[in-house]
mmCIF file with all atom_site columns, C-alpha atoms in Angstrom:
data_model
loop_
_atom_site.group_PDB
_atom_site.id
_atom_site.type_symbol
_atom_site.label_atom_id
_atom_site.label_alt_id
_atom_site.label_comp_id
_atom_site.label_asym_id
_atom_site.label_entity_id
_atom_site.label_seq_id
_atom_site.pdbx_PDB_ins_code
_atom_site.Cartn_x
_atom_site.Cartn_y
_atom_site.Cartn_z
_atom_site.occupancy
_atom_site.B_iso_or_equiv
_atom_site.pdbx_formal_charge
_atom_site.auth_seq_id
_atom_site.auth_comp_id
_atom_site.auth_asym_id
_atom_site.auth_atom_id
_atom_site.pdbx_PDB_model_num
ATOM 1  C CA . UNK A 1 1  ? 88.029  104.251 104.859 1.00 64.00 ? 1  UNK A CA 1
ATOM 2  C CA . UNK A 1 2  ? 86.277  101.162 103.570 1.00 73.00 ? 2  UNK A CA 1
ATOM 3  C CA . UNK A 1 3  ? 86.601  99.593  100.129 1.00 72.00 ? 3  UNK A CA 1
ATOM 4  C CA . UNK A 1 4  ? 83.466  101.233 98.723  1.00 66.00 ? 4  UNK A CA 1
ATOM 5  C CA . UNK A 1 5  ? 84.716  104.677 99.735  1.00 70.00 ? 5  UNK A CA 1
ATOM 6  C CA . UNK A 1 6  ? 88.111  103.958 98.147  1.00 69.00 ? 6  UNK A CA 1
ATOM 7  C CA . UNK A 1 7  ? 86.503  102.849 94.881  1.00 66.00 ? 7  UNK A CA 1
ATOM 8  C CA . UNK A 1 8  ? 84.228  105.894 94.792  1.00 64.00 ? 8  UNK A CA 1
ATOM 9  C CA . UNK A 1 9  ? 87.184  108.155 95.571  1.00 68.00 ? 9  UNK A CA 1
ATOM 10 C CA . UNK A 1 10 ? 89.315  106.580 92.859  1.00 65.00 ? 10 UNK A CA 1
ATOM 11 C CA . UNK A 1 11 ? 86.497  106.887 90.320  1.00 63.00 ? 11 UNK A CA 1
ATOM 12 C CA . UNK A 1 12 ? 86.043  110.536 91.250  1.00 65.00 ? 12 UNK A CA 1
ATOM 13 C CA . UNK A 1 13 ? 89.759  111.173 90.919  1.00 64.00 ? 13 UNK A CA 1
ATOM 14 C CA . UNK A 1 14 ? 89.881  109.521 87.495  1.00 58.00 ? 14 UNK A CA 1
ATOM 15 C CA . UNK A 1 15 ? 86.891  111.499 86.248  1.00 62.00 ? 15 UNK A CA 1
ATOM 16 C CA . UNK A 1 16 ? 88.350  114.779 87.493  1.00 62.00 ? 16 UNK A CA 1
ATOM 17 C CA . UNK A 1 17 ? 91.690  114.002 85.854  1.00 56.00 ? 17 UNK A CA 1
ATOM 18 C CA . UNK A 1 18 ? 89.947  113.136 82.597  1.00 55.00 ? 18 UNK A CA 1
ATOM 19 C CA . UNK A 1 19 ? 87.841  116.304 82.669  1.00 57.00 ? 19 UNK A CA 1
ATOM 20 C CA . UNK A 1 20 ? 90.938  118.385 83.372  1.00 57.00 ? 20 UNK A CA 1
ATOM 21 C CA . UNK A 1 21 ? 92.694  116.559 80.555  1.00 55.00 ? 21 UNK A CA 1
ATOM 22 C CA . UNK A 1 22 ? 89.857  117.270 78.133  1.00 53.00 ? 22 UNK A CA 1
ATOM 23 C CA . UNK A 1 23 ? 90.099  120.973 78.899  1.00 53.00 ? 23 UNK A CA 1
ATOM 24 C CA . UNK A 1 24 ? 93.883  120.840 78.548  1.00 54.00 ? 24 UNK A CA 1
ATOM 25 C CA . UNK A 1 25 ? 93.650  118.916 75.270  1.00 53.00 ? 25 UNK A CA 1
ATOM 26 C CA . UNK A 1 26 ? 91.349  121.570 73.845  1.00 54.00 ? 26 UNK A CA 1
ATOM 27 C CA . UNK A 1 27 ? 94.028  124.171 74.481  1.00 55.00 ? 27 UNK A CA 1
ATOM 28 C CA . UNK A 1 28 ? 97.431  124.107 72.828  1.00 53.00 ? 28 UNK A CA 1
ATOM 29 C CA . UNK A 1 29 ? 99.648  121.061 73.452  1.00 57.00 ? 29 UNK A CA 1
ATOM 30 C CA . UNK A 1 30 ? 97.515  119.460 76.144  1.00 54.00 ? 30 UNK A CA 1
ATOM 31 C CA . UNK A 1 31 ? 97.686  115.897 74.809  1.00 57.00 ? 31 UNK A CA 1
ATOM 32 C CA . UNK A 1 32 ? 100.986 115.144 76.549  1.00 62.00 ? 32 UNK A CA 1
ATOM 33 C CA . UNK A 1 33 ? 99.643  116.529 79.830  1.00 65.00 ? 33 UNK A CA 1
ATOM 34 C CA . UNK A 1 34 ? 96.522  114.387 79.493  1.00 63.00 ? 34 UNK A CA 1
ATOM 35 C CA . UNK A 1 35 ? 98.619  111.279 78.897  1.00 68.00 ? 35 UNK A CA 1
ATOM 36 C CA . UNK A 1 36 ? 100.793 112.017 81.921  1.00 71.00 ? 36 UNK A CA 1
ATOM 37 C CA . UNK A 1 37 ? 97.766  112.677 84.138  1.00 69.00 ? 37 UNK A CA 1
ATOM 38 C CA . UNK A 1 38 ? 95.949  109.497 83.096  1.00 68.00 ? 38 UNK A CA 1
ATOM 39 C CA . UNK A 1 39 ? 99.109  107.379 83.413  1.00 71.00 ? 39 UNK A CA 1
ATOM 40 C CA . UNK A 1 40 ? 99.764  108.760 86.893  1.00 74.00 ? 40 UNK A CA 1
ATOM 41 C CA . UNK A 1 41 ? 96.208  108.098 88.018  1.00 70.00 ? 41 UNK A CA 1
ATOM 42 C CA . UNK A 1 42 ? 96.267  104.532 86.679  1.00 71.00 ? 42 UNK A CA 1
ATOM 43 C CA . UNK A 1 43 ? 99.570  103.877 88.466  1.00 73.00 ? 43 UNK A CA 1
ATOM 44 C CA . UNK A 1 44 ? 98.074  105.118 91.743  1.00 72.00 ? 44 UNK A CA 1
ATOM 45 C CA . UNK A 1 45 ? 95.035  102.900 91.206  1.00 72.00 ? 45 UNK A CA 1
ATOM 46 C CA . UNK A 1 46 ? 97.242  99.885  90.556  1.00 74.00 ? 46 UNK A CA 1
ATOM 47 C CA . UNK A 1 47 ? 99.131  100.523 93.791  1.00 74.00 ? 47 UNK A CA 1
ATOM 48 C CA . UNK A 1 48 ? 95.840  100.710 95.702  1.00 77.00 ? 48 UNK A CA 1
ATOM 49 C CA . UNK A 1 49 ? 94.718  97.415  94.158  1.00 78.00 ? 49 UNK A CA 1
ATOM 50 C CA . UNK A 1 50 ? 97.984  95.798  95.261  1.00 80.00 ? 50 UNK A CA 1
ATOM 51 C CA . UNK A 1 51 ? 97.432  97.039  98.816  1.00 80.00 ? 51 UNK A CA 1
ATOM 52 C CA . UNK A 1 52 ? 93.849  95.766  98.881  1.00 82.00 ? 52 UNK A CA 1
ATOM 53 C CA . UNK A 1 53 ? 94.921  92.431  97.350  1.00 83.00 ? 53 UNK A CA 1
ATOM 54 C CA . UNK A 1 54 ? 97.667  92.056  99.941  1.00 85.00 ? 54 UNK A CA 1
ATOM 55 C CA . UNK A 1 55 ? 95.212  92.752  102.746 1.00 87.00 ? 55 UNK A CA 1
ATOM 56 C CA . UNK A 1 56 ? 92.762  90.175  101.374 1.00 88.00 ? 56 UNK A CA 1
ATOM 57 C CA . UNK A 1 57 ? 95.490  87.540  101.046 1.00 90.00 ? 57 UNK A CA 1
ATOM 58 C CA . UNK A 1 58 ? 96.641  88.234  104.603 1.00 90.00 ? 58 UNK A CA 1
ATOM 59 C CA . UNK A 1 59 ? 93.085  87.863  105.880 1.00 90.00 ? 59 UNK A CA 1
ATOM 60 C CA . UNK A 1 60 ? 92.647  84.573  104.011 1.00 90.00 ? 60 UNK A CA 1
ATOM 61 C CA . UNK A 1 61 ? 95.936  83.273  105.440 1.00 91.00 ? 61 UNK A CA 1
ATOM 62 C CA . UNK A 1 62 ? 94.930  84.192  108.999 1.00 91.00 ? 62 UNK A CA 1
ATOM 63 C CA . UNK A 1 63 ? 91.542  82.492  108.625 1.00 91.00 ? 63 UNK A CA 1
ATOM 64 C CA . UNK A 1 64 ? 93.220  79.371  107.216 1.00 91.00 ? 64 UNK A CA 1
ATOM 65 C CA . UNK A 1 65 ? 95.697  79.339  110.108 1.00 92.00 ? 65 UNK A CA 1
ATOM 66 C CA . UNK A 1 66 ? 92.903  79.654  112.678 1.00 91.00 ? 66 UNK A CA 1
ATOM 67 C CA . UNK A 1 67 ? 90.963  76.792  111.049 1.00 91.00 ? 67 UNK A CA 1
ATOM 68 C CA . UNK A 1 68 ? 94.094  74.650  110.975 1.00 92.00 ? 68 UNK A CA 1
ATOM 69 C CA . UNK A 1 69 ? 94.818  75.337  114.654 1.00 91.00 ? 69 UNK A CA 1
ATOM 70 C CA . UNK A 1 70 ? 91.231  74.465  115.632 1.00 90.00 ? 70 UNK A CA 1
ATOM 71 C CA . UNK A 1 71 ? 91.348  71.176  113.723 1.00 90.00 ? 71 UNK A CA 1
ATOM 72 C CA . UNK A 1 72 ? 94.730  70.293  115.203 1.00 89.00 ? 72 UNK A CA 1
ATOM 73 C CA . UNK A 1 73 ? 93.433  70.957  118.722 1.00 86.00 ? 73 UNK A CA 1
ATOM 74 C CA . UNK A 1 74 ? 90.553  68.495  118.290 1.00 78.00 ? 74 UNK A CA 1
#
């Protein structure tokens, strides 16, 4: 799954949670459920951003190491 698919999936998940929350909020006592659902979805999104950020940093480090090794060999 590439980054674009992950972003689209996360956006879809957030919108579905919000729509479910709106329906729940319109019924009795749904505000707490909406808050819990949104907080959970944001936490999952933050974890995904950390994973993507870690992968990007690893890629940058590998590229820097390869460039350093090439310069040292010359």
